[in-house]
PDB file of C-alpha atoms in Angstrom:
ATOM      1  CA  MET A 353     147.633  99.671 107.035  1.00 47.00           C
ATOM      2  CA  ASN A 354     144.511  99.990 104.920  1.00 47.00           C
ATOM      3  CA  SER A 355     142.287  96.986 105.453  1.00 46.00           C
ATOM      4  CA  ALA A 356     139.705  96.038 102.885  1.00 46.00           C
ATOM      5  CA  ILE A 357     136.927  93.531 102.815  1.00 47.00           C
ATOM      6  CA  CYS A 358     136.813  91.175  99.890  1.00 42.00           C
ATOM      7  CA  THR A 359     133.362  90.086  98.810  1.00 43.00           C
ATOM      8  CA  ILE A 360     132.928  87.200  96.434  1.00 43.00           C
ATOM      9  CA  HIS A 361     129.661  86.813  94.554  1.00 43.00           C
ATOM     10  CA  PHE A 362     128.853  83.701  92.569  1.00 43.00           C
ATOM     11  CA  ASN A 363     126.600  84.557  89.676  1.00 43.00           C
ATOM     12  CA  ARG A 364     124.946  82.201  87.243  1.00 44.00           C
ATOM     13  CA  LEU A 365     125.262  83.659  83.799  1.00 41.00           C
ATOM     14  CA  TYR A 366     122.108  82.249  82.247  1.00 42.00           C
ATOM     15  CA  LYS A 367     122.731  83.119  78.620  1.00 44.00           C
ATOM     16  CA  LYS A 368     126.247  81.719  78.645  1.00 45.00           C
ATOM     17  CA  GLY A 369     125.398  78.633  80.723  1.00 47.00           C
ATOM     18  CA  PHE A 370     128.323  78.940  83.138  1.00 46.00           C
ATOM     19  CA  TRP A 371     129.062  80.322  86.570  1.00 46.00           C
ATOM     20  CA  GLY A 372     130.912  83.562  86.956  1.00 44.00           C
ATOM     21  CA  ILE A 373     132.703  84.975  89.974  1.00 47.00           C
ATOM     22  CA  LEU A 374     132.593  88.654  90.833  1.00 47.00           C
ATOM     23  CA  VAL A 375     135.115  89.849  93.383  1.00 46.00           C
ATOM     24  CA  SER A 376     134.679  93.310  94.824  1.00 46.00           C
ATOM     25  CA  MET A 377     136.944  95.143  97.204  1.00 47.00           C
ATOM     26  CA  ASN A 378     135.364  97.570  99.656  1.00 51.00           C
ATOM     27  CA  ASP A 379     137.061  99.882 102.077  1.00 51.00           C
ATOM     28  CA  SER A 380     136.311  98.493 105.542  1.00 49.00           C
ATOM     29  CA  LYS A 381     135.043 101.921 106.638  1.00 52.00           C
ATOM     30  CA  GLU A 382     132.092 101.554 104.264  1.00 51.00           C
ATOM     31  CA  ASN A 383     131.088  98.273 105.862  1.00 47.00           C
ATOM     32  CA  SER A 384     131.490  99.315 109.466  1.00 52.00           C
ATOM     33  CA  VAL A 385     128.688 100.900 111.494  1.00 57.00           C
ATOM     34  CA  ASN A 386     128.768 104.584 110.658  1.00 69.00           C
ATOM     35  CA  GLU A 387     127.912 107.463 112.962  1.00 68.00           C
ATOM     36  CA  SER A 388     124.387 107.864 111.619  1.00 67.00           C
ATOM     37  CA  GLN A 389     123.543 104.382 112.947  1.00 79.00           C
ATOM     38  CA  ASN A 390     124.839 105.144 116.446  1.00 86.00           C
ATOM     39  CA  PRO A 391     121.798 105.708 118.740  1.00 86.00           C
ATOM     40  CA  GLU A 392     123.624 108.443 120.690  1.00 90.00           C
ATOM     41  CA  TYR A 393     124.435 110.317 117.496  1.00 91.00           C
ATOM     42  CA  VAL A 394     120.841 110.000 116.302  1.00 92.00           C
ATOM     43  CA  ASP A 395     119.507 111.249 119.656  1.00 94.00           C
ATOM     44  CA  GLU A 396     121.925 114.189 119.664  1.00 94.00           C
ATOM     45  CA  THR A 397     120.916 115.124 116.126  1.00 94.00           C
ATOM     46  CA  ILE A 398     117.185 114.929 116.899  1.00 94.00           C
ATOM     47  CA  ARG A 399     117.720 117.148 119.962  1.00 96.00           C
ATOM     48  CA  GLU A 400     119.647 119.633 117.851  1.00 97.00           C
ATOM     49  CA  LEU A 401     116.808 119.772 115.317  1.00 96.00           C
ATOM     50  CA  CYS A 402     114.223 120.175 118.089  1.00 95.00           C
ATOM     51  CA  HIS A 403     116.164 123.112 119.481  1.00 97.00           C
ATOM     52  CA  LEU A 404     116.411 124.751 116.064  1.00 96.00           C
ATOM     53  CA  ILE A 405     112.699 124.300 115.437  1.00 95.00           C
ATOM     54  CA  LYS A 406     111.932 125.748 118.867  1.00 95.00           C
ATOM     55  CA  VAL A 407     113.974 128.892 118.237  1.00 96.00           C
ATOM     56  CA  ALA A 408     112.819 129.360 114.640  1.00 95.00           C
ATOM     57  CA  ASP A 409     110.680 132.477 114.563  1.00 91.00           C
ATOM     58  CA  SER A 410     108.496 131.588 111.622  1.00 95.00           C
ATOM     59  CA  GLU A 411     106.038 128.776 110.891  1.00 95.00           C
ATOM     60  CA  GLU A 412     106.634 129.284 107.175  1.00 97.00           C
ATOM     61  CA  PHE A 413     110.406 128.921 107.635  1.00 96.00           C
ATOM     62  CA  THR A 414     109.900 125.727 109.668  1.00 96.00           C
ATOM     63  CA  TYR A 415     107.515 124.404 107.016  1.00 97.00           C
ATOM     64  CA  GLN A 416     110.063 125.084 104.266  1.00 97.00           C
ATOM     65  CA  PHE A 417     112.736 123.386 106.369  1.00 96.00           C
ATOM     66  CA  PHE A 418     110.540 120.259 106.601  1.00 96.00           C
ATOM     67  CA  VAL A 419     109.854 120.374 102.851  1.00 97.00           C
ATOM     68  CA  ASN A 420     113.598 120.522 102.185  1.00 97.00           C
ATOM     69  CA  LEU A 421     114.549 117.930 104.800  1.00 96.00           C
ATOM     70  CA  PHE A 422     111.967 115.236 104.004  1.00 96.00           C
ATOM     71  CA  THR A 423     110.861 113.656 100.748  1.00 97.00           C
ATOM     72  CA  ALA A 424     107.148 113.792  99.895  1.00 97.00           C
ATOM     73  CA  PRO A 425     106.575 110.194 101.113  1.00 95.00           C
ATOM     74  CA  GLU A 426     108.467 110.943 104.353  1.00 96.00           C
ATOM     75  CA  ARG A 427     106.340 114.065 104.911  1.00 96.00           C
ATOM     76  CA  LYS A 428     103.194 112.020 104.311  1.00 93.00           C
ATOM     77  CA  ASP A 429     104.308 109.414 106.865  1.00 91.00           C
ATOM     78  CA  PHE A 430     105.260 112.158 109.328  1.00 92.00           C
ATOM     79  CA  ALA A 431     101.879 113.882 108.912  1.00 94.00           C
ATOM     80  CA  ASN A 432      99.946 110.607 109.114  1.00 92.00           C
ATOM     81  CA  ARG A 433     101.589 109.738 112.426  1.00 92.00           C
ATOM     82  CA  TRP A 434     100.362 113.013 113.898  1.00 95.00           C
ATOM     83  CA  LEU A 435      96.944 112.589 112.294  1.00 95.00           C
ATOM     84  CA  LEU A 436      96.599 109.138 113.856  1.00 94.00           C
ATOM     85  CA  VAL A 437      97.328 110.618 117.306  1.00 96.00           C
ATOM     86  CA  LYS A 438      94.599 113.214 116.766  1.00 97.00           C
ATOM     87  CA  GLU A 439      92.180 110.538 115.531  1.00 96.00           C
ATOM     88  CA  ILE A 440      92.880 108.314 118.553  1.00 96.00           C
ATOM     89  CA  ASP A 441      92.248 111.303 120.794  1.00 95.00           C
ATOM     90  CA  LYS A 442      88.895 111.900 119.054  1.00 96.00           C
ATOM     91  CA  GLY A 443      87.895 108.309 119.817  1.00 95.00           C
ATOM     92  CA  THR A 444      88.206 106.933 116.297  1.00 96.00           C
ATOM     93  CA  THR A 445      88.730 103.166 116.377  1.00 95.00           C
ATOM     94  CA  GLN A 446      92.083 101.749 115.350  1.00 95.00           C
ATOM     95  CA  ARG A 447      90.529  99.852 112.451  1.00 94.00           C
ATOM     96  CA  GLU A 448      88.878 103.039 111.149  1.00 95.00           C
ATOM     97  CA  ILE A 449      92.224 104.865 111.374  1.00 95.00           C
ATOM     98  CA  ALA A 450      93.969 101.998 109.560  1.00 94.00           C
ATOM     99  CA  LYS A 451      91.471 102.244 106.698  1.00 93.00           C
ATOM    100  CA  LYS A 452      91.418 106.037 106.580  1.00 90.00           C
ATOM    101  CA  PHE A 453      95.204 106.502 106.498  1.00 88.00           C
ATOM    102  CA  ASN A 454      96.277 103.111 105.086  1.00 90.00           C
ATOM    103  CA  MET A 455      98.351 102.353 108.183  1.00 91.00           C
ATOM    104  CA  SER A 456      99.280  99.190 109.999  1.00 92.00           C
ATOM    105  CA  LEU A 457      97.490  98.394 113.234  1.00 93.00           C
ATOM    106  CA  CYS A 458     100.915  98.020 114.903  1.00 93.00           C
ATOM    107  CA  LYS A 459     101.770 101.649 114.196  1.00 90.00           C
ATOM    108  CA  ILE A 460      98.360 102.776 115.445  1.00 94.00           C
ATOM    109  CA  THR A 461      98.595 100.633 118.583  1.00 95.00           C
ATOM    110  CA  ARG A 462     101.988 102.172 119.340  1.00 92.00           C
ATOM    111  CA  GLY A 463     100.482 105.654 119.029  1.00 93.00           C
ATOM    112  CA  SER A 464      97.583 104.673 121.256  1.00 94.00           C
ATOM    113  CA  LYS A 465      99.910 103.295 123.939  1.00 95.00           C
ATOM    114  CA  GLU A 466     102.058 106.420 123.843  1.00 94.00           C
ATOM    115  CA  LEU A 467      98.988 108.628 124.190  1.00 94.00           C
ATOM    116  CA  ARG A 468      97.928 106.740 127.340  1.00 93.00           C
ATOM    117  CA  GLN A 469     101.331 107.089 129.039  1.00 94.00           C
ATOM    118  CA  PRO A 470     101.543 109.331 132.103  1.00 90.00           C
ATOM    119  CA  ASP A 471     103.134 112.621 131.069  1.00 93.00           C
ATOM    120  CA  SER A 472     102.567 111.721 127.413  1.00 95.00           C
ATOM    121  CA  ALA A 473     104.268 114.120 125.024  1.00 95.00           C
ATOM    122  CA  PHE A 474     101.389 113.354 122.640  1.00 96.00           C
ATOM    123  CA  ARG A 475      98.870 114.524 125.251  1.00 95.00           C
ATOM    124  CA  LYS A 476     100.866 117.690 125.937  1.00 96.00           C
ATOM    125  CA  MET A 477     101.072 118.485 122.213  1.00 96.00           C
ATOM    126  CA  LEU A 478      97.346 117.899 121.794  1.00 96.00           C
ATOM    127  CA  ASP A 479      96.674 120.196 124.755  1.00 96.00           C
ATOM    128  CA  MET A 480      98.885 122.881 123.173  1.00 95.00           C
ATOM    129  CA  LEU A 481      97.060 122.432 119.870  1.00 95.00           C
ATOM    130  CA  ASN A 482      93.659 122.726 121.556  1.00 93.00           C
ATOM    131  CA  SER A 483      94.695 125.825 123.513  1.00 94.00           C
ATOM    132  CA  THR A 484      95.931 127.595 120.372  1.00 90.00           C
ATOM    133  CA  ASN A 485      92.779 126.682 118.405  1.00 84.00           C
ATOM    134  CA  GLN A 486      90.408 128.238 120.944  1.00 72.00           C
TER     135      GLN A 486
END
């Protein structure tokens, strides 16, 4: 049996001066939680991508993969999150970072808290960055 969800929308039709009713039928699968919203599926997918990035043998290939995977605004957000971690590590104040990168203090505070965690992945990445830049 194919179940469907009936949605009724009441719309005021201003030019005509009367109310209209729009009924739409949607397959229930479209309205249910799909796999991409399942936290386990998301985690598995992120781990898969991390593995692929780890085994990729070229920075240029990985860069092109990011360019293809993310939109320009997503890449900017991605880069800004890493830049804020580096700025926090340099001792830049949260307010200065917020101004410089047009970011919310909540996002910056989260980055700061993560950086202070024992065994912080941020700290380990910064250490790797510093060791490769020397």
